[in-house]
Coordinates of N, CA and C in Angstrom, one line a residue:
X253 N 176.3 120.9 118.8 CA 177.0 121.8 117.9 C 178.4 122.0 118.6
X254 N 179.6 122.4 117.5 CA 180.4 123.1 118.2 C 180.6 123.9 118.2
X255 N 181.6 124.3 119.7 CA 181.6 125.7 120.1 C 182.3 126.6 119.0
X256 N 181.8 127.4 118.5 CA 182.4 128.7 117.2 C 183.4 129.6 118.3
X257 N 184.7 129.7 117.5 CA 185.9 130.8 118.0 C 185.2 132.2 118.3
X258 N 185.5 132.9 119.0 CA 184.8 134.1 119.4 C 185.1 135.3 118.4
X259 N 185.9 135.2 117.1 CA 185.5 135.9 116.0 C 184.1 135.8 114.9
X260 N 184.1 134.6 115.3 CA 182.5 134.2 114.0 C 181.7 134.5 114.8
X261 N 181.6 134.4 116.3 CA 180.4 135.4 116.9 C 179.9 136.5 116.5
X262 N 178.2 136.3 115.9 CA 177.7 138.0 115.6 C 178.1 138.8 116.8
X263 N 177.7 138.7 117.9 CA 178.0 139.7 118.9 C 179.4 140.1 118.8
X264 N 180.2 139.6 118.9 CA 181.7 140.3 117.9 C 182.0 140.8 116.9
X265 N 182.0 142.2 116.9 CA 182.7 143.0 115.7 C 183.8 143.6 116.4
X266 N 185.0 143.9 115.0 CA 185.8 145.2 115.6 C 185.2 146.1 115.4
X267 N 185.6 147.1 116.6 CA 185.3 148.5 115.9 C 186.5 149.3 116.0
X268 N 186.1 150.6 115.8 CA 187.4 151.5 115.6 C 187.5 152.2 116.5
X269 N 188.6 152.6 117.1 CA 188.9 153.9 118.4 C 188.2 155.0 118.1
X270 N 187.5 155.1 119.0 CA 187.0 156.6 119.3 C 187.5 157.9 119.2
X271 N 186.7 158.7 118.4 CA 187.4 160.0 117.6 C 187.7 161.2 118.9
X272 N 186.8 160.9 119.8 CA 186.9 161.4 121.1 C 188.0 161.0 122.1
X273 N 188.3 162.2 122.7 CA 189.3 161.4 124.1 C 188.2 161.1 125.3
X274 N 189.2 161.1 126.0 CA 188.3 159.9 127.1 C 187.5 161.7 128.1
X275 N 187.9 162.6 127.8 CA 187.7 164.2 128.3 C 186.5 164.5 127.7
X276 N 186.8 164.2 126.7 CA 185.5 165.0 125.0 C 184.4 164.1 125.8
X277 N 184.7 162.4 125.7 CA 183.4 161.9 125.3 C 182.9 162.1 127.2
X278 N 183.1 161.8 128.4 CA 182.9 162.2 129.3 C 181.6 164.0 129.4
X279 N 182.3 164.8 128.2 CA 181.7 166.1 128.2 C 180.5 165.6 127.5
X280 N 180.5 164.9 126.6 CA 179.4 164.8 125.6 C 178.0 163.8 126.1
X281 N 178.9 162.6 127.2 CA 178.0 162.3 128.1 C 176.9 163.0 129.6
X282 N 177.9 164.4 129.8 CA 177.1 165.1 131.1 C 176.5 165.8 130.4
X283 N 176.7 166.5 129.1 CA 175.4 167.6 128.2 C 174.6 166.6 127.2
X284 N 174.5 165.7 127.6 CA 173.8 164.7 126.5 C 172.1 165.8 126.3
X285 N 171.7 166.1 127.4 CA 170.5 166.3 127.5 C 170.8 168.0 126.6
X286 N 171.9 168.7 126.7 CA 171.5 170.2 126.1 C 172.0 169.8 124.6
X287 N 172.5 168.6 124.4 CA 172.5 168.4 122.5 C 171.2 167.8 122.1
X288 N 171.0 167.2 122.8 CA 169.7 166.8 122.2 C 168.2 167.5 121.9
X289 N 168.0 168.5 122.8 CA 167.2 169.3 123.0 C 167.6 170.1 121.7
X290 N 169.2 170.6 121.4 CA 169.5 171.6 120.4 C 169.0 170.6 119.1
X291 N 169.3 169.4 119.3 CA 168.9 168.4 118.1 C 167.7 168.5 117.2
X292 N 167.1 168.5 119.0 CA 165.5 168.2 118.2 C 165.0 169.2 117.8
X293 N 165.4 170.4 118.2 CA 164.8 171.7 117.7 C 165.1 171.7 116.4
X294 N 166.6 171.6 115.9 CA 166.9 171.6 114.5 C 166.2 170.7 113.6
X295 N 165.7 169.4 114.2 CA 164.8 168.8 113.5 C 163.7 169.3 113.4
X296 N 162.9 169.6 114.6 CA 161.3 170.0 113.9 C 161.7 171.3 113.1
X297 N 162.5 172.6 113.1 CA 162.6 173.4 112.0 C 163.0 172.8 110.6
X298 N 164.1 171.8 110.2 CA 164.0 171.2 109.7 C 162.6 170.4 108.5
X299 N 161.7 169.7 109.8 CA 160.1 169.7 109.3 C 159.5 170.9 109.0
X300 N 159.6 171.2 109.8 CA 158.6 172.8 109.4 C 158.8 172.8 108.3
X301 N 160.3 173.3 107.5 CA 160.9 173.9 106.7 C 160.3 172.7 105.3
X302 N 159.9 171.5 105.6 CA 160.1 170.3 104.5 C 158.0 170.7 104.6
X303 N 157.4 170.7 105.6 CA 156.0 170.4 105.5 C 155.7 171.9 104.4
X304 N 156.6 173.0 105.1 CA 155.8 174.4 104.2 C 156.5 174.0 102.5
X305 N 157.4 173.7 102.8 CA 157.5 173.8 101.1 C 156.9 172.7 99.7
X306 N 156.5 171.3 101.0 CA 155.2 170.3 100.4 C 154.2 171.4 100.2
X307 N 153.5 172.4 101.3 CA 152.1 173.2 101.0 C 152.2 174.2 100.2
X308 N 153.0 174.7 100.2 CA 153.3 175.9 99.0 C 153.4 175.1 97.2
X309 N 153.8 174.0 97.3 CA 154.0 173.5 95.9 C 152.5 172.9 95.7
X310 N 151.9 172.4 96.6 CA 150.0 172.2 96.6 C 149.3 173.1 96.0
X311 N 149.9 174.8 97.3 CA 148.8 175.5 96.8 C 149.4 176.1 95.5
X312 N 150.7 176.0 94.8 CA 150.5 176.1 93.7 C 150.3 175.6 92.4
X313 N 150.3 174.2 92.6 CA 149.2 173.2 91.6 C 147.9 173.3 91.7
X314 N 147.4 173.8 92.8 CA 146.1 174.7 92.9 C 145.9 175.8 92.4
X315 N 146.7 176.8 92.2 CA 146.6 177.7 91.8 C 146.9 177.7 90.7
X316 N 147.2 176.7 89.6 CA 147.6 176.4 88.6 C 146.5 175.9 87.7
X317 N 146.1 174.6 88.8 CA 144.8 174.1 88.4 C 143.4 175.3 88.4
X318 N 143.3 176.1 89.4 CA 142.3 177.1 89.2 C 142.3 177.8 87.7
X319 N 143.6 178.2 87.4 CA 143.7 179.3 86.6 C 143.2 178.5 84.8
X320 N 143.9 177.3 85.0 CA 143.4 176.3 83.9 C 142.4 176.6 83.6
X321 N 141.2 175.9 84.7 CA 139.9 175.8 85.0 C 139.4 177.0 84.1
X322 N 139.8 178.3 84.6 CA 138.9 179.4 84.2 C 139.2 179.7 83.1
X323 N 140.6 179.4 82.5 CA 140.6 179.5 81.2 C 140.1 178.3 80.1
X324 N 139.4 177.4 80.9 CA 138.7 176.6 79.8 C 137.0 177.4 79.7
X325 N 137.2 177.2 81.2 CA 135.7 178.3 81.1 C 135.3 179.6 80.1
X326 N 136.6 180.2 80.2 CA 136.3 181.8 79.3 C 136.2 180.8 78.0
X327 N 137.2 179.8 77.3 CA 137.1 179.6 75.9 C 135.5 179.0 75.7
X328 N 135.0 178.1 76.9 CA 134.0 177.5 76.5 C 132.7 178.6 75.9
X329 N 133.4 179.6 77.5 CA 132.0 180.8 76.9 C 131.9 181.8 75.1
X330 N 133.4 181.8 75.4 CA 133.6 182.6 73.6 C 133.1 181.4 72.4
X331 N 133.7 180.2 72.5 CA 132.8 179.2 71.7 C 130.9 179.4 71.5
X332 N 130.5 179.9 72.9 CA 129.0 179.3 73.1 C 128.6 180.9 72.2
X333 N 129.2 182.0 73.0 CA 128.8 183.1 71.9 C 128.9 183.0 70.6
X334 N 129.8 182.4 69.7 CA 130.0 182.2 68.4 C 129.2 181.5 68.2
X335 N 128.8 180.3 68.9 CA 127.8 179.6 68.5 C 126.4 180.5 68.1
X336 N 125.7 180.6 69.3 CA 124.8 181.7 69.4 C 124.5 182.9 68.0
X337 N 125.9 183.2 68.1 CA 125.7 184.5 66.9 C 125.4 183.8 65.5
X338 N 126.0 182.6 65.3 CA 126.0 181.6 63.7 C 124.4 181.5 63.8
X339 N 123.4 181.0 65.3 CA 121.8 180.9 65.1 C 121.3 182.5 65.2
X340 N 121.8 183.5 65.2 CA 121.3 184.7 65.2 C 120.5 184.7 66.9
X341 N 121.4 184.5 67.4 CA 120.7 184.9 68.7 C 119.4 183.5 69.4
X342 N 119.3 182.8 68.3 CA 118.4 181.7 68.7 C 119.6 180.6 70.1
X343 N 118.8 180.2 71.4 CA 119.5 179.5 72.1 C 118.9 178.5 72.1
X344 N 119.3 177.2 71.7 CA 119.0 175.9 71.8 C 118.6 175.2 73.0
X345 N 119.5 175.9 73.9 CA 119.4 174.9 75.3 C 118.7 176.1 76.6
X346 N 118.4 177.0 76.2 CA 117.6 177.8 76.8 C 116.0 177.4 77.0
X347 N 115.7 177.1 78.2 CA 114.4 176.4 78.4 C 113.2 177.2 78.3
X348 N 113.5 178.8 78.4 CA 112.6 179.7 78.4 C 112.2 179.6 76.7
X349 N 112.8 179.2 75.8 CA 112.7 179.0 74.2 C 111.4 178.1 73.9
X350 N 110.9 177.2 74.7 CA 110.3 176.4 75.0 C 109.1 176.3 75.5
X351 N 108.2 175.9 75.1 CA 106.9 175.7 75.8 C 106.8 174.2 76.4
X352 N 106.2 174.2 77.4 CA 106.7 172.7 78.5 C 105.1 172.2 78.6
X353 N 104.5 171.1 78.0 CA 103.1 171.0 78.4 C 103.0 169.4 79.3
X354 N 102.4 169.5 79.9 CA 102.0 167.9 80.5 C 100.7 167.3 80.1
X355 N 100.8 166.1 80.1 CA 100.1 165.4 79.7 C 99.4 164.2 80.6
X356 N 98.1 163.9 81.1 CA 97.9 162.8 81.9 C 97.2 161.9 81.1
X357 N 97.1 160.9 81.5 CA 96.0 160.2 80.5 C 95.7 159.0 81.6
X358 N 94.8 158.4 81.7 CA 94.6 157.7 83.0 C 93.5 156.8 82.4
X359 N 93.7 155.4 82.5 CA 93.1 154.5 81.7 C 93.2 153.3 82.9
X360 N 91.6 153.1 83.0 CA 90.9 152.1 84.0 C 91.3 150.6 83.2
X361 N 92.2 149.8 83.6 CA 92.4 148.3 82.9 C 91.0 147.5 83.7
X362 N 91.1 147.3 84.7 CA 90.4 146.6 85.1 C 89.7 147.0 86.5
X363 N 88.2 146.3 86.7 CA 87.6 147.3 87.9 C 87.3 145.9 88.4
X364 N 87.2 145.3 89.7 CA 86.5 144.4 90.6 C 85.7 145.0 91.7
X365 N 84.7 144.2 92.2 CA 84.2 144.4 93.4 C 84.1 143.7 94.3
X366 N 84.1 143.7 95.6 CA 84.0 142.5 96.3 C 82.8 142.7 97.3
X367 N 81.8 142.1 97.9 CA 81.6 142.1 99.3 C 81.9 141.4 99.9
X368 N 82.3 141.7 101.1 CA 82.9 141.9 102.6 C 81.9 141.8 103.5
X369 N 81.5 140.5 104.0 CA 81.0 140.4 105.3 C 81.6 140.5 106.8
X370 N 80.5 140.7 107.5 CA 81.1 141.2 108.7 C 81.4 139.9 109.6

């Protein structure tokens, strides 16, 4: 192959002068360790701040879904009274309404005998 001019090199880019003087970034190199610490604190409050307001919108689709819930339950129950009161108090699905009897019936198909020597 031939050799490519040292602009078509990926490892060659321009970049742009630093917004820092040679003072600033020297400072920003000996406190590297107290920005970063300030960094990362800001980030996990940051999380914090992102994880509570994910659980709070949970427990309020929960609390949303609960309240649903109970209000299908109350209508189910005013439905089941109206029902009830249209049979005069007769309940359909009340098992005590009911007498429960069992039944066996036990029927010999076939009898064999065998003997069995010793």
């Amino acid at each position: 192959m031939y050799p490519l001019p040292l602009e078509l090199h990926f490892l060659w880019r321009p970049r742009p002068r630093s917004l820092l003087s040679d003072k600033e970034y020297a400072d920003v190199v000996k406190n590297l360790k107290k920005y970063e610490k300030r960094f990362n604190e800001m980030d996990r409050l940051k999380e914090r701040e992102r994880v509570a307001a994910v659980q709070a919108e949970k427990n309020r689709l929960q609390h949303e879904f609960q309240e649903l819930v109970a209000g299908r339950a109350r209508a189910a129950a005013e439905r089941r009274r109206e029902y009830l009161a249209l049979l005069d108090g007769y309940d359909s699905e009340d098992d005590s309404e009911y007498i429960v009897q069992t039944h066996v019936h036990d029927e010999i198909v076939s009898k064999t005998e065998e003997v069995v020597r010793k």
